[in-house]
Amino acid sequence: MGYVKVLKTSAYHKRYQVKYRRRREGKTDYQARKRLVVQDKNKFNTPKYRLVVRCTNKDIICQIVHSKITGDVCICAAYSHELPKYDVEVGLTNYAACYCTGLLVARRLLKKIGLDEDYAGQEEVDGEMFEVEEEGDKRPFTCVLDVGLTRTTTGAKVFGALKGAVDGGLLIPHSEKRFPGYDREAKEFDAETHKKYIFGGHVAEYMELLEEEDPDRYATQFAKYIEKEIEGDSLEEMYQNAHEKIRDDPEFEPTEKEEVYEGVNLQQKLTLAQRSAKVANKKAAMKAALLAAEDDDDDEDDDEEDEDEDE
C-alpha cells in the first residue's frame, strides 16, 4: 500500500467546533436569520417583526414573529386549516389558500393592535402591485418576509401569503418580480395572471383539462371537490366571499376540547412473562410447521421410490 496523507490530524479534531443543532438538522439558515433578526443598536429594544410563512403538505402557516434572547415570540398566527370557517373547505395548500391565510393573519394582527380601521389595505383584489402608505398619526405595521429554506422562485406559494398580508394592510418591502405573471425576459408584470392565481383560476383550468383527458384521475385527484359539489367555475366566487368574510371577522375561535381522548394504540400492554410466552408459542408453531413440511417431503420421496420399483 502506498503512502496515505493524513488530512485530519489530532489537532483538527481538538479544535473542531460543531455547528448549531438546527444547522445540523438542516432546518435553519443562520446566515439569512442573522440578517432578518439583528436590530440596529440605536433602536435599542425595538422589536424587528417578521412574517414567517411555512408550507407543509397539508397546511399553510403564517405567523408574525419577533426575536428575543430567549427565543422567538409569536404575537399573531393564522393557518389554512381555519379557512373552512370562511367556506373554503378544499384546496387548503394552493396559491389561493396562501393568499387567504396571509390576508387572515394581517387583518387579525391589525385588529389586535387597533390599526384595522386606519389601514384597510387593498379591498378590491386586482393582482396589481400595492404598498401600504402612511396615513394619519399612526404608522403602518412593518415587517419583513421570512421564507426559511423555501426556494424563492417566481410564482412560489410563499409570495401568495406575502400578497395577502400586503393587501390586508401590512407594510412589507417587496417587488412584483416573484409574483406569478412576471416575465423576466420582457421585464413586464401581467397583473391579470396574478389575479387568476389569487382566485384559483389555475386550479379551475387544470380541473377542466383533467376532466376531459383523464376522468378517472380527475375523480381521484379532485375527490374532495366532487364530494363538496365544487366545480371550477365556482372557485372565483368562493374565494371572493372568503376574502369578504375574513375582513368582517378575522378573530380566532378556539375549538372545543374533549375531556378524554381515545388512545391511538388500543393494544393491551403485556408483561415480560406474557411476551416471553408469546415468543415461545411462535417458535413452537414455526418448528411444528417445519417438521410438518419435512414429513410431507419424506412422504413424497417414498411415493416416488414405490413408483420406480413398480416400473
PDB file of C-alpha atoms in Angstrom:
ATOM      1  CA  MET A   1       0.000   0.000   0.000  1.00  0.00           C
ATOM      2  CA  GLY A   2       1.274   3.441  -0.950  1.00  0.00           C
ATOM      3  CA  TYR A   3       1.714   6.490   1.221  1.00  0.00           C
ATOM      4  CA  VAL A   4      -1.567   7.914   2.588  1.00  0.00           C
ATOM      5  CA  LYS A   5      -1.512  11.512   3.723  1.00  0.00           C
ATOM      6  CA  VAL A   6      -3.368  12.155   6.987  1.00  0.00           C
ATOM      7  CA  LEU A   7      -5.752  15.027   6.250  1.00  0.00           C
ATOM      8  CA  LYS A   8      -7.417  15.278   9.627  1.00  0.00           C
ATOM      9  CA  THR A   9      -4.870  15.253  12.411  1.00  0.00           C
ATOM     10  CA  SER A  10      -5.458  15.209  16.147  1.00  0.00           C
ATOM     11  CA  ALA A  11      -5.080  18.997  16.144  1.00  0.00           C
ATOM     12  CA  TYR A  12      -8.012  19.243  13.715  1.00  0.00           C
ATOM     13  CA  HIS A  13     -10.262  17.166  15.952  1.00  0.00           C
ATOM     14  CA  LYS A  14      -9.209  19.064  19.082  1.00  0.00           C
ATOM     15  CA  ARG A  15     -10.113  22.418  17.549  1.00  0.00           C
ATOM     16  CA  TYR A  16     -13.265  21.260  15.756  1.00  0.00           C
ATOM     17  CA  GLN A  17     -16.434  23.151  16.719  1.00  0.00           C
ATOM     18  CA  VAL A  18     -19.790  21.589  15.962  1.00  0.00           C
ATOM     19  CA  LYS A  19     -22.410  23.659  14.157  1.00  0.00           C
ATOM     20  CA  TYR A  20     -25.686  24.754  15.736  1.00  0.00           C
ATOM     21  CA  ARG A  21     -28.210  21.976  16.238  1.00  0.00           C
ATOM     22  CA  ARG A  22     -30.756  23.377  13.786  1.00  0.00           C
ATOM     23  CA  ARG A  23     -27.982  23.766  11.189  1.00  0.00           C
ATOM     24  CA  ARG A  24     -27.004  20.126  11.691  1.00  0.00           C
ATOM     25  CA  GLU A  25     -30.654  19.153  11.254  1.00  0.00           C
ATOM     26  CA  GLY A  26     -30.919  21.283   8.101  1.00  0.00           C
ATOM     27  CA  LYS A  27     -33.773  23.392   9.484  1.00  0.00           C
ATOM     28  CA  THR A  28     -32.330  26.918   9.814  1.00  0.00           C
ATOM     29  CA  ASP A  29     -30.254  29.101   7.507  1.00  0.00           C
ATOM     30  CA  TYR A  30     -28.387  31.121  10.119  1.00  0.00           C
ATOM     31  CA  GLN A  31     -26.803  33.453   7.571  1.00  0.00           C
ATOM     32  CA  ALA A  32     -30.273  34.549   6.459  1.00  0.00           C
ATOM     33  CA  ARG A  33     -31.663  34.505  10.012  1.00  0.00           C
ATOM     34  CA  LYS A  34     -28.974  36.904  11.254  1.00  0.00           C
ATOM     35  CA  ARG A  35     -29.963  39.478   8.646  1.00  0.00           C
ATOM     36  CA  LEU A  36     -33.651  39.085   9.457  1.00  0.00           C
ATOM     37  CA  VAL A  37     -33.258  39.253  13.236  1.00  0.00           C
ATOM     38  CA  VAL A  38     -30.386  41.614  14.091  1.00  0.00           C
ATOM     39  CA  GLN A  39     -31.621  45.074  15.058  1.00  0.00           C
ATOM     40  CA  ASP A  40     -29.673  48.341  14.924  1.00  0.00           C
ATOM     41  CA  LYS A  41     -28.059  49.327  18.229  1.00  0.00           C
ATOM     42  CA  ASN A  42     -29.528  52.831  18.140  1.00  0.00           C
ATOM     43  CA  LYS A  43     -33.034  51.327  18.093  1.00  0.00           C
ATOM     44  CA  PHE A  44     -32.381  49.711  21.477  1.00  0.00           C
ATOM     45  CA  ASN A  45     -35.049  47.140  22.344  1.00  0.00           C
ATOM     46  CA  THR A  46     -37.369  47.835  19.390  1.00  0.00           C
ATOM     47  CA  PRO A  47     -38.652  44.501  18.016  1.00  0.00           C
ATOM     48  CA  LYS A  48     -37.906  43.607  14.409  1.00  0.00           C
ATOM     49  CA  TYR A  49     -41.005  41.828  13.142  1.00  0.00           C
ATOM     50  CA  ARG A  50     -41.057  39.041  10.550  1.00  0.00           C
ATOM     51  CA  LEU A  51     -43.876  37.483   8.569  1.00  0.00           C
ATOM     52  CA  VAL A  52     -42.931  33.817   8.833  1.00  0.00           C
ATOM     53  CA  VAL A  53     -44.506  31.665   6.092  1.00  0.00           C
ATOM     54  CA  ARG A  54     -44.171  27.887   6.045  1.00  0.00           C
ATOM     55  CA  CYS A  55     -45.897  25.485   3.641  1.00  0.00           C
ATOM     56  CA  THR A  56     -46.376  21.858   4.685  1.00  0.00           C
ATOM     57  CA  ASN A  57     -48.082  19.030   2.819  1.00  0.00           C
ATOM     58  CA  LYS A  58     -51.422  19.720   4.472  1.00  0.00           C
ATOM     59  CA  ASP A  59     -51.250  23.239   5.910  1.00  0.00           C
ATOM     60  CA  ILE A  60     -50.094  26.815   5.362  1.00  0.00           C
ATOM     61  CA  ILE A  61     -48.667  28.589   8.425  1.00  0.00           C
ATOM     62  CA  CYS A  62     -48.369  32.386   8.688  1.00  0.00           C
ATOM     63  CA  GLN A  63     -47.008  33.964  11.872  1.00  0.00           C
ATOM     64  CA  ILE A  64     -45.911  37.441  12.955  1.00  0.00           C
ATOM     65  CA  VAL A  65     -42.755  36.876  14.999  1.00  0.00           C
ATOM     66  CA  HIS A  66     -40.019  38.897  16.688  1.00  0.00           C
ATOM     67  CA  SER A  67     -36.887  37.652  18.391  1.00  0.00           C
ATOM     68  CA  LYS A  68     -35.602  37.906  21.927  1.00  0.00           C
ATOM     69  CA  ILE A  69     -32.515  36.499  23.545  1.00  0.00           C
ATOM     70  CA  THR A  70     -34.604  33.700  24.996  1.00  0.00           C
ATOM     71  CA  GLY A  71     -36.050  32.824  21.566  1.00  0.00           C
ATOM     72  CA  ASP A  72     -38.689  33.854  19.041  1.00  0.00           C
ATOM     73  CA  VAL A  73     -42.013  35.277  20.232  1.00  0.00           C
ATOM     74  CA  CYS A  74     -45.139  34.841  18.104  1.00  0.00           C
ATOM     75  CA  ILE A  75     -47.660  37.660  18.518  1.00  0.00           C
ATOM     76  CA  CYS A  76     -50.185  36.507  15.910  1.00  0.00           C
ATOM     77  CA  ALA A  77     -50.741  33.427  13.744  1.00  0.00           C
ATOM     78  CA  ALA A  78     -53.112  32.097  11.112  1.00  0.00           C
ATOM     79  CA  TYR A  79     -53.393  28.686   9.495  1.00  0.00           C
ATOM     80  CA  SER A  80     -55.066  27.456   6.338  1.00  0.00           C
ATOM     81  CA  HIS A  81     -56.963  24.809   8.325  1.00  0.00           C
ATOM     82  CA  GLU A  82     -59.005  27.750   9.697  1.00  0.00           C
ATOM     83  CA  LEU A  83     -60.319  28.549   6.204  1.00  0.00           C
ATOM     84  CA  PRO A  84     -63.311  26.139   6.364  1.00  0.00           C
ATOM     85  CA  LYS A  85     -64.771  28.697   8.792  1.00  0.00           C
ATOM     86  CA  TYR A  86     -64.819  31.069   5.789  1.00  0.00           C
ATOM     87  CA  ASP A  87     -66.333  28.445   3.435  1.00  0.00           C
ATOM     88  CA  VAL A  88     -63.030  27.372   1.846  1.00  0.00           C
ATOM     89  CA  GLU A  89     -63.135  23.652   2.550  1.00  0.00           C
ATOM     90  CA  VAL A  90     -60.901  22.287  -0.222  1.00  0.00           C
ATOM     91  CA  GLY A  91     -57.504  23.125  -1.692  1.00  0.00           C
ATOM     92  CA  LEU A  92     -56.036  24.343   1.595  1.00  0.00           C
ATOM     93  CA  THR A  93     -52.425  24.358   0.316  1.00  0.00           C
ATOM     94  CA  ASN A  94     -52.679  26.063  -3.079  1.00  0.00           C
ATOM     95  CA  TYR A  95     -51.748  29.644  -4.025  1.00  0.00           C
ATOM     96  CA  ALA A  96     -55.264  30.982  -3.387  1.00  0.00           C
ATOM     97  CA  ALA A  97     -55.272  29.434   0.110  1.00  0.00           C
ATOM     98  CA  CYS A  98     -51.877  31.056   0.803  1.00  0.00           C
ATOM     99  CA  TYR A  99     -53.340  34.431  -0.148  1.00  0.00           C
ATOM    100  CA  CYS A 100     -56.337  33.881   2.163  1.00  0.00           C
ATOM    101  CA  THR A 101     -54.074  32.836   5.049  1.00  0.00           C
ATOM    102  CA  GLY A 102     -51.849  35.898   4.593  1.00  0.00           C
ATOM    103  CA  LEU A 103     -54.910  38.142   4.476  1.00  0.00           C
ATOM    104  CA  LEU A 104     -56.261  36.481   7.621  1.00  0.00           C
ATOM    105  CA  VAL A 105     -53.080  36.963   9.663  1.00  0.00           C
ATOM    106  CA  ALA A 106     -52.832  40.617   8.555  1.00  0.00           C
ATOM    107  CA  ARG A 107     -56.411  41.511   9.474  1.00  0.00           C
ATOM    108  CA  ARG A 108     -56.185  39.560  12.740  1.00  0.00           C
ATOM    109  CA  LEU A 109     -52.984  41.349  13.774  1.00  0.00           C
ATOM    110  CA  LEU A 110     -54.219  44.832  12.866  1.00  0.00           C
ATOM    111  CA  LYS A 111     -57.431  44.247  14.789  1.00  0.00           C
ATOM    112  CA  LYS A 112     -55.417  43.074  17.772  1.00  0.00           C
ATOM    113  CA  ILE A 113     -53.273  46.240  17.875  1.00  0.00           C
ATOM    114  CA  GLY A 114     -56.074  48.618  16.860  1.00  0.00           C
ATOM    115  CA  LEU A 115     -54.949  49.537  13.345  1.00  0.00           C
ATOM    116  CA  ASP A 116     -57.624  47.681  11.376  1.00  0.00           C
ATOM    117  CA  GLU A 117     -59.698  50.808  10.707  1.00  0.00           C
ATOM    118  CA  ASP A 118     -56.707  53.011   9.818  1.00  0.00           C
ATOM    119  CA  TYR A 119     -55.193  50.546   7.349  1.00  0.00           C
ATOM    120  CA  ALA A 120     -57.763  48.547   5.378  1.00  0.00           C
ATOM    121  CA  GLY A 121     -55.311  47.551   2.653  1.00  0.00           C
ATOM    122  CA  GLN A 122     -56.407  46.626  -0.870  1.00  0.00           C
ATOM    123  CA  GLU A 123     -60.106  45.754  -0.639  1.00  0.00           C
ATOM    124  CA  GLU A 124     -60.598  45.224  -4.398  1.00  0.00           C
ATOM    125  CA  VAL A 125     -58.212  42.439  -5.371  1.00  0.00           C
ATOM    126  CA  ASP A 126     -56.792  43.053  -8.837  1.00  0.00           C
ATOM    127  CA  GLY A 127     -53.340  41.444  -8.639  1.00  0.00           C
ATOM    128  CA  GLU A 128     -51.578  44.776  -9.150  1.00  0.00           C
ATOM    129  CA  MET A 129     -48.557  45.896  -7.168  1.00  0.00           C
ATOM    130  CA  PHE A 130     -49.736  47.506  -3.919  1.00  0.00           C
ATOM    131  CA  GLU A 131     -47.875  49.068  -0.991  1.00  0.00           C
ATOM    132  CA  VAL A 132     -49.346  50.466   2.196  1.00  0.00           C
ATOM    133  CA  GLU A 133     -48.769  54.186   2.660  1.00  0.00           C
ATOM    134  CA  GLU A 134     -48.634  56.055   5.950  1.00  0.00           C
ATOM    135  CA  GLU A 135     -51.899  57.767   6.809  1.00  0.00           C
ATOM    136  CA  GLY A 136     -52.587  59.960   9.807  1.00  0.00           C
ATOM    137  CA  ASP A 137     -50.640  59.870  13.057  1.00  0.00           C
ATOM    138  CA  LYS A 138     -50.207  56.098  13.276  1.00  0.00           C
ATOM    139  CA  ARG A 139     -47.598  54.472  11.098  1.00  0.00           C
ATOM    140  CA  PRO A 140     -48.380  51.145   9.370  1.00  0.00           C
ATOM    141  CA  PHE A 141     -47.216  47.882  10.895  1.00  0.00           C
ATOM    142  CA  THR A 142     -43.919  46.996   9.213  1.00  0.00           C
ATOM    143  CA  CYS A 143     -42.350  43.555   8.938  1.00  0.00           C
ATOM    144  CA  VAL A 144     -40.144  41.558   6.560  1.00  0.00           C
ATOM    145  CA  LEU A 145     -40.831  38.242   4.844  1.00  0.00           C
ATOM    146  CA  ASP A 146     -39.202  35.112   6.298  1.00  0.00           C
ATOM    147  CA  VAL A 147     -39.453  32.106   3.947  1.00  0.00           C
ATOM    148  CA  GLY A 148     -36.975  29.830   5.736  1.00  0.00           C
ATOM    149  CA  LEU A 149     -35.370  27.294   3.387  1.00  0.00           C
ATOM    150  CA  THR A 150     -38.033  27.630   0.678  1.00  0.00           C
ATOM    151  CA  ARG A 151     -36.744  28.272  -2.838  1.00  0.00           C
ATOM    152  CA  THR A 152     -37.832  31.789  -3.815  1.00  0.00           C
ATOM    153  CA  THR A 153     -38.715  31.003  -7.419  1.00  0.00           C
ATOM    154  CA  THR A 154     -41.131  33.123  -9.438  1.00  0.00           C
ATOM    155  CA  GLY A 155     -44.684  32.138  -8.578  1.00  0.00           C
ATOM    156  CA  ALA A 156     -43.838  30.333  -5.322  1.00  0.00           C
ATOM    157  CA  LYS A 157     -46.714  29.955  -2.854  1.00  0.00           C
ATOM    158  CA  VAL A 158     -44.955  31.923  -0.120  1.00  0.00           C
ATOM    159  CA  PHE A 159     -45.389  35.044  -2.227  1.00  0.00           C
ATOM    160  CA  GLY A 160     -49.136  34.399  -2.287  1.00  0.00           C
ATOM    161  CA  ALA A 161     -49.117  34.716   1.510  1.00  0.00           C
ATOM    162  CA  LEU A 162     -46.999  37.870   1.154  1.00  0.00           C
ATOM    163  CA  LYS A 163     -49.503  39.387  -1.275  1.00  0.00           C
ATOM    164  CA  GLY A 164     -52.402  38.524   1.048  1.00  0.00           C
ATOM    165  CA  ALA A 165     -50.658  40.164   4.022  1.00  0.00           C
ATOM    166  CA  VAL A 166     -49.857  43.309   1.998  1.00  0.00           C
ATOM    167  CA  ASP A 167     -53.426  43.575   0.709  1.00  0.00           C
ATOM    168  CA  GLY A 168     -54.525  43.069   4.313  1.00  0.00           C
ATOM    169  CA  GLY A 169     -52.741  46.260   5.416  1.00  0.00           C
ATOM    170  CA  LEU A 170     -49.191  45.266   6.430  1.00  0.00           C
ATOM    171  CA  LEU A 171     -46.172  47.165   5.125  1.00  0.00           C
ATOM    172  CA  ILE A 172     -43.746  44.555   3.762  1.00  0.00           C
ATOM    173  CA  PRO A 173     -40.888  45.594   1.435  1.00  0.00           C
ATOM    174  CA  HIS A 174     -41.225  43.639  -1.831  1.00  0.00           C
ATOM    175  CA  SER A 175     -41.440  43.903  -5.623  1.00  0.00           C
ATOM    176  CA  GLU A 176     -43.556  42.230  -8.293  1.00  0.00           C
ATOM    177  CA  LYS A 177     -40.631  40.211  -9.716  1.00  0.00           C
ATOM    178  CA  ARG A 178     -41.582  36.992  -7.877  1.00  0.00           C
ATOM    179  CA  PHE A 179     -45.336  37.079  -8.383  1.00  0.00           C
ATOM    180  CA  PRO A 180     -46.979  34.805 -10.975  1.00  0.00           C
ATOM    181  CA  GLY A 181     -47.282  36.706 -14.234  1.00  0.00           C
ATOM    182  CA  TYR A 182     -43.872  38.395 -14.178  1.00  0.00           C
ATOM    183  CA  ASP A 183     -41.843  37.915 -17.378  1.00  0.00           C
ATOM    184  CA  ARG A 184     -38.144  38.133 -16.588  1.00  0.00           C
ATOM    185  CA  GLU A 185     -37.039  38.479 -20.213  1.00  0.00           C
ATOM    186  CA  ALA A 186     -39.526  41.202 -21.133  1.00  0.00           C
ATOM    187  CA  LYS A 187     -39.364  42.689 -17.598  1.00  0.00           C
ATOM    188  CA  GLU A 188     -43.141  43.077 -17.562  1.00  0.00           C
ATOM    189  CA  PHE A 189     -45.711  42.127 -14.961  1.00  0.00           C
ATOM    190  CA  ASP A 190     -49.113  40.777 -16.017  1.00  0.00           C
ATOM    191  CA  ALA A 191     -51.497  41.543 -13.154  1.00  0.00           C
ATOM    192  CA  GLU A 192     -54.323  39.532 -14.734  1.00  0.00           C
ATOM    193  CA  THR A 193     -52.279  36.331 -14.454  1.00  0.00           C
ATOM    194  CA  HIS A 194     -51.585  37.095 -10.798  1.00  0.00           C
ATOM    195  CA  LYS A 195     -55.270  37.768 -10.180  1.00  0.00           C
ATOM    196  CA  LYS A 196     -56.128  34.446 -11.792  1.00  0.00           C
ATOM    197  CA  TYR A 197     -53.861  32.638  -9.305  1.00  0.00           C
ATOM    198  CA  ILE A 198     -55.305  34.544  -6.329  1.00  0.00           C
ATOM    199  CA  PHE A 199     -58.819  33.397  -7.228  1.00  0.00           C
ATOM    200  CA  GLY A 200     -57.830  29.801  -8.063  1.00  0.00           C
ATOM    201  CA  GLY A 201     -58.127  30.200 -11.841  1.00  0.00           C
ATOM    202  CA  HIS A 202     -55.135  27.908 -12.464  1.00  0.00           C
ATOM    203  CA  VAL A 203     -56.862  25.178 -10.436  1.00  0.00           C
ATOM    204  CA  ALA A 204     -60.088  25.628 -12.405  1.00  0.00           C
ATOM    205  CA  GLU A 205     -58.211  25.312 -15.712  1.00  0.00           C
ATOM    206  CA  TYR A 206     -56.482  22.133 -14.555  1.00  0.00           C
ATOM    207  CA  MET A 207     -59.775  20.670 -13.349  1.00  0.00           C
ATOM    208  CA  GLU A 208     -61.385  21.216 -16.755  1.00  0.00           C
ATOM    209  CA  LEU A 209     -58.354  19.825 -18.596  1.00  0.00           C
ATOM    210  CA  LEU A 210     -58.125  16.718 -16.422  1.00  0.00           C
ATOM    211  CA  GLU A 211     -61.866  16.057 -16.581  1.00  0.00           C
ATOM    212  CA  GLU A 212     -61.699  15.971 -20.387  1.00  0.00           C
ATOM    213  CA  GLU A 213     -58.474  13.983 -20.804  1.00  0.00           C
ATOM    214  CA  ASP A 214     -58.499  11.582 -17.842  1.00  0.00           C
ATOM    215  CA  PRO A 215     -61.841  11.301 -15.961  1.00  0.00           C
ATOM    216  CA  ASP A 216     -60.569   8.517 -13.683  1.00  0.00           C
ATOM    217  CA  ARG A 217     -57.627  10.582 -12.471  1.00  0.00           C
ATOM    218  CA  TYR A 218     -59.910  13.600 -12.114  1.00  0.00           C
ATOM    219  CA  ALA A 219     -62.267  11.583  -9.895  1.00  0.00           C
ATOM    220  CA  THR A 220     -59.330  10.544  -7.707  1.00  0.00           C
ATOM    221  CA  GLN A 221     -57.393  13.817  -7.565  1.00  0.00           C
ATOM    222  CA  PHE A 222     -60.412  16.087  -7.044  1.00  0.00           C
ATOM    223  CA  ALA A 223     -62.475  13.701  -4.923  1.00  0.00           C
ATOM    224  CA  LYS A 224     -62.974  16.322  -2.190  1.00  0.00           C
ATOM    225  CA  TYR A 225     -64.184  18.880  -4.734  1.00  0.00           C
ATOM    226  CA  ILE A 226     -66.657  16.351  -6.164  1.00  0.00           C
ATOM    227  CA  GLU A 227     -67.841  15.397  -2.675  1.00  0.00           C
ATOM    228  CA  LYS A 228     -68.484  19.070  -1.811  1.00  0.00           C
ATOM    229  CA  GLU A 229     -70.045  19.632  -5.268  1.00  0.00           C
ATOM    230  CA  ILE A 230     -67.490  22.343  -6.114  1.00  0.00           C
ATOM    231  CA  GLU A 231     -66.796  22.993  -9.782  1.00  0.00           C
ATOM    232  CA  GLY A 232     -64.043  25.029 -11.392  1.00  0.00           C
ATOM    233  CA  ASP A 233     -66.421  27.813 -12.403  1.00  0.00           C
ATOM    234  CA  SER A 234     -67.432  28.455  -8.786  1.00  0.00           C
ATOM    235  CA  LEU A 235     -63.908  28.811  -7.334  1.00  0.00           C
ATOM    236  CA  GLU A 236     -63.585  32.549  -8.007  1.00  0.00           C
ATOM    237  CA  GLU A 237     -66.853  33.300  -6.247  1.00  0.00           C
ATOM    238  CA  MET A 238     -65.864  31.049  -3.326  1.00  0.00           C
ATOM    239  CA  TYR A 239     -62.576  32.897  -2.767  1.00  0.00           C
ATOM    240  CA  GLN A 240     -64.216  36.303  -3.263  1.00  0.00           C
ATOM    241  CA  ASN A 241     -66.706  35.510  -0.494  1.00  0.00           C
ATOM    242  CA  ALA A 242     -63.895  34.190   1.714  1.00  0.00           C
ATOM    243  CA  HIS A 243     -61.970  37.470   1.393  1.00  0.00           C
ATOM    244  CA  GLU A 244     -65.033  39.434   2.468  1.00  0.00           C
ATOM    245  CA  LYS A 245     -65.736  37.130   5.432  1.00  0.00           C
ATOM    246  CA  ILE A 246     -62.115  37.307   6.580  1.00  0.00           C
ATOM    247  CA  ARG A 247     -62.285  41.098   6.634  1.00  0.00           C
ATOM    248  CA  ASP A 248     -65.592  41.008   8.525  1.00  0.00           C
ATOM    249  CA  ASP A 249     -64.479  38.570  11.217  1.00  0.00           C
ATOM    250  CA  PRO A 250     -60.752  37.716  11.441  1.00  0.00           C
ATOM    251  CA  GLU A 251     -60.922  36.704  15.121  1.00  0.00           C
ATOM    252  CA  PHE A 252     -59.615  33.294  16.155  1.00  0.00           C
ATOM    253  CA  GLU A 253     -62.149  30.890  17.642  1.00  0.00           C
ATOM    254  CA  PRO A 254     -60.605  28.064  19.674  1.00  0.00           C
ATOM    255  CA  THR A 255     -62.096  24.644  19.087  1.00  0.00           C
ATOM    256  CA  GLU A 256     -63.856  22.783  21.868  1.00  0.00           C
ATOM    257  CA  LYS A 257     -61.564  20.377  23.642  1.00  0.00           C
ATOM    258  CA  GLU A 258     -62.689  16.945  24.749  1.00  0.00           C
ATOM    259  CA  GLU A 259     -62.054  15.845  28.316  1.00  0.00           C
ATOM    260  CA  VAL A 260     -60.830  12.401  27.305  1.00  0.00           C
ATOM    261  CA  TYR A 261     -59.255  11.378  24.022  1.00  0.00           C
ATOM    262  CA  GLU A 262     -59.212   7.796  22.843  1.00  0.00           C
ATOM    263  CA  GLY A 263     -55.780   6.283  22.659  1.00  0.00           C
ATOM    264  CA  VAL A 264     -54.206   5.683  19.269  1.00  0.00           C
ATOM    265  CA  ASN A 265     -52.779   2.276  20.195  1.00  0.00           C
ATOM    266  CA  LEU A 266     -55.523   0.313  21.928  1.00  0.00           C
ATOM    267  CA  GLN A 267     -53.496  -2.886  22.350  1.00  0.00           C
ATOM    268  CA  GLN A 268     -53.200  -4.136  25.908  1.00  0.00           C
ATOM    269  CA  LYS A 269     -49.734  -3.857  27.383  1.00  0.00           C
ATOM    270  CA  LEU A 270     -48.154  -7.276  28.032  1.00  0.00           C
ATOM    271  CA  THR A 271     -45.925  -8.254  30.918  1.00  0.00           C
ATOM    272  CA  LEU A 272     -42.478  -9.772  30.426  1.00  0.00           C
ATOM    273  CA  ALA A 273     -43.787 -13.281  31.128  1.00  0.00           C
ATOM    274  CA  GLN A 274     -46.595 -12.821  28.586  1.00  0.00           C
ATOM    275  CA  ARG A 275     -44.191 -11.547  25.932  1.00  0.00           C
ATOM    276  CA  SER A 276     -41.828 -14.465  26.553  1.00  0.00           C
ATOM    277  CA  ALA A 277     -44.701 -16.963  26.295  1.00  0.00           C
ATOM    278  CA  LYS A 278     -45.846 -15.310  23.073  1.00  0.00           C
ATOM    279  CA  VAL A 279     -42.366 -15.660  21.552  1.00  0.00           C
ATOM    280  CA  ALA A 280     -42.137 -19.290  22.707  1.00  0.00           C
ATOM    281  CA  ASN A 281     -45.504 -20.090  21.115  1.00  0.00           C
ATOM    282  CA  LYS A 282     -44.389 -18.516  17.835  1.00  0.00           C
ATOM    283  CA  LYS A 283     -41.179 -20.575  17.878  1.00  0.00           C
ATOM    284  CA  ALA A 284     -43.115 -23.745  18.617  1.00  0.00           C
ATOM    285  CA  ALA A 285     -45.555 -23.041  15.808  1.00  0.00           C
ATOM    286  CA  MET A 286     -42.726 -22.382  13.335  1.00  0.00           C
ATOM    287  CA  LYS A 287     -40.923 -25.544  14.434  1.00  0.00           C
ATOM    288  CA  ALA A 288     -44.102 -27.600  14.033  1.00  0.00           C
ATOM    289  CA  ALA A 289     -44.649 -26.139  10.576  1.00  0.00           C
ATOM    290  CA  LEU A 290     -41.066 -27.010   9.533  1.00  0.00           C
ATOM    291  CA  LEU A 291     -41.434 -30.583  10.836  1.00  0.00           C
ATOM    292  CA  ALA A 292     -44.736 -30.983   9.014  1.00  0.00           C
ATOM    293  CA  ALA A 293     -43.114 -29.759   5.793  1.00  0.00           C
ATOM    294  CA  GLU A 294     -40.234 -32.231   6.206  1.00  0.00           C
ATOM    295  CA  ASP A 295     -42.705 -35.106   6.781  1.00  0.00           C
ATOM    296  CA  ASP A 296     -44.550 -34.164   3.593  1.00  0.00           C
ATOM    297  CA  ASP A 297     -41.271 -34.165   1.639  1.00  0.00           C
ATOM    298  CA  ASP A 298     -40.390 -37.616   3.033  1.00  0.00           C
ATOM    299  CA  ASP A 299     -43.824 -38.976   2.064  1.00  0.00           C
ATOM    300  CA  GLU A 300     -43.413 -37.649  -1.475  1.00  0.00           C
ATOM    301  CA  ASP A 301     -39.943 -39.245  -1.769  1.00  0.00           C
ATOM    302  CA  ASP A 302     -41.345 -42.606  -0.575  1.00  0.00           C
ATOM    303  CA  ASP A 303     -44.159 -42.428  -3.120  1.00  0.00           C
ATOM    304  CA  GLU A 304     -41.686 -41.713  -5.937  1.00  0.00           C
ATOM    305  CA  GLU A 305     -39.491 -44.686  -4.887  1.00  0.00           C
ATOM    306  CA  ASP A 306     -42.552 -47.013  -4.869  1.00  0.00           C
ATOM    307  CA  GLU A 307     -43.475 -45.889  -8.372  1.00  0.00           C
ATOM    308  CA  ASP A 308     -39.925 -46.547  -9.627  1.00  0.00           C
ATOM    309  CA  GLU A 309     -39.960 -50.085  -8.159  1.00  0.00           C
ATOM    310  CA  ASP A 310     -43.314 -50.857  -9.801  1.00  0.00           C
ATOM    311  CA  GLU A 311     -41.943 -49.776 -13.178  1.00  0.00           C
TER     312      GLU A 311
END
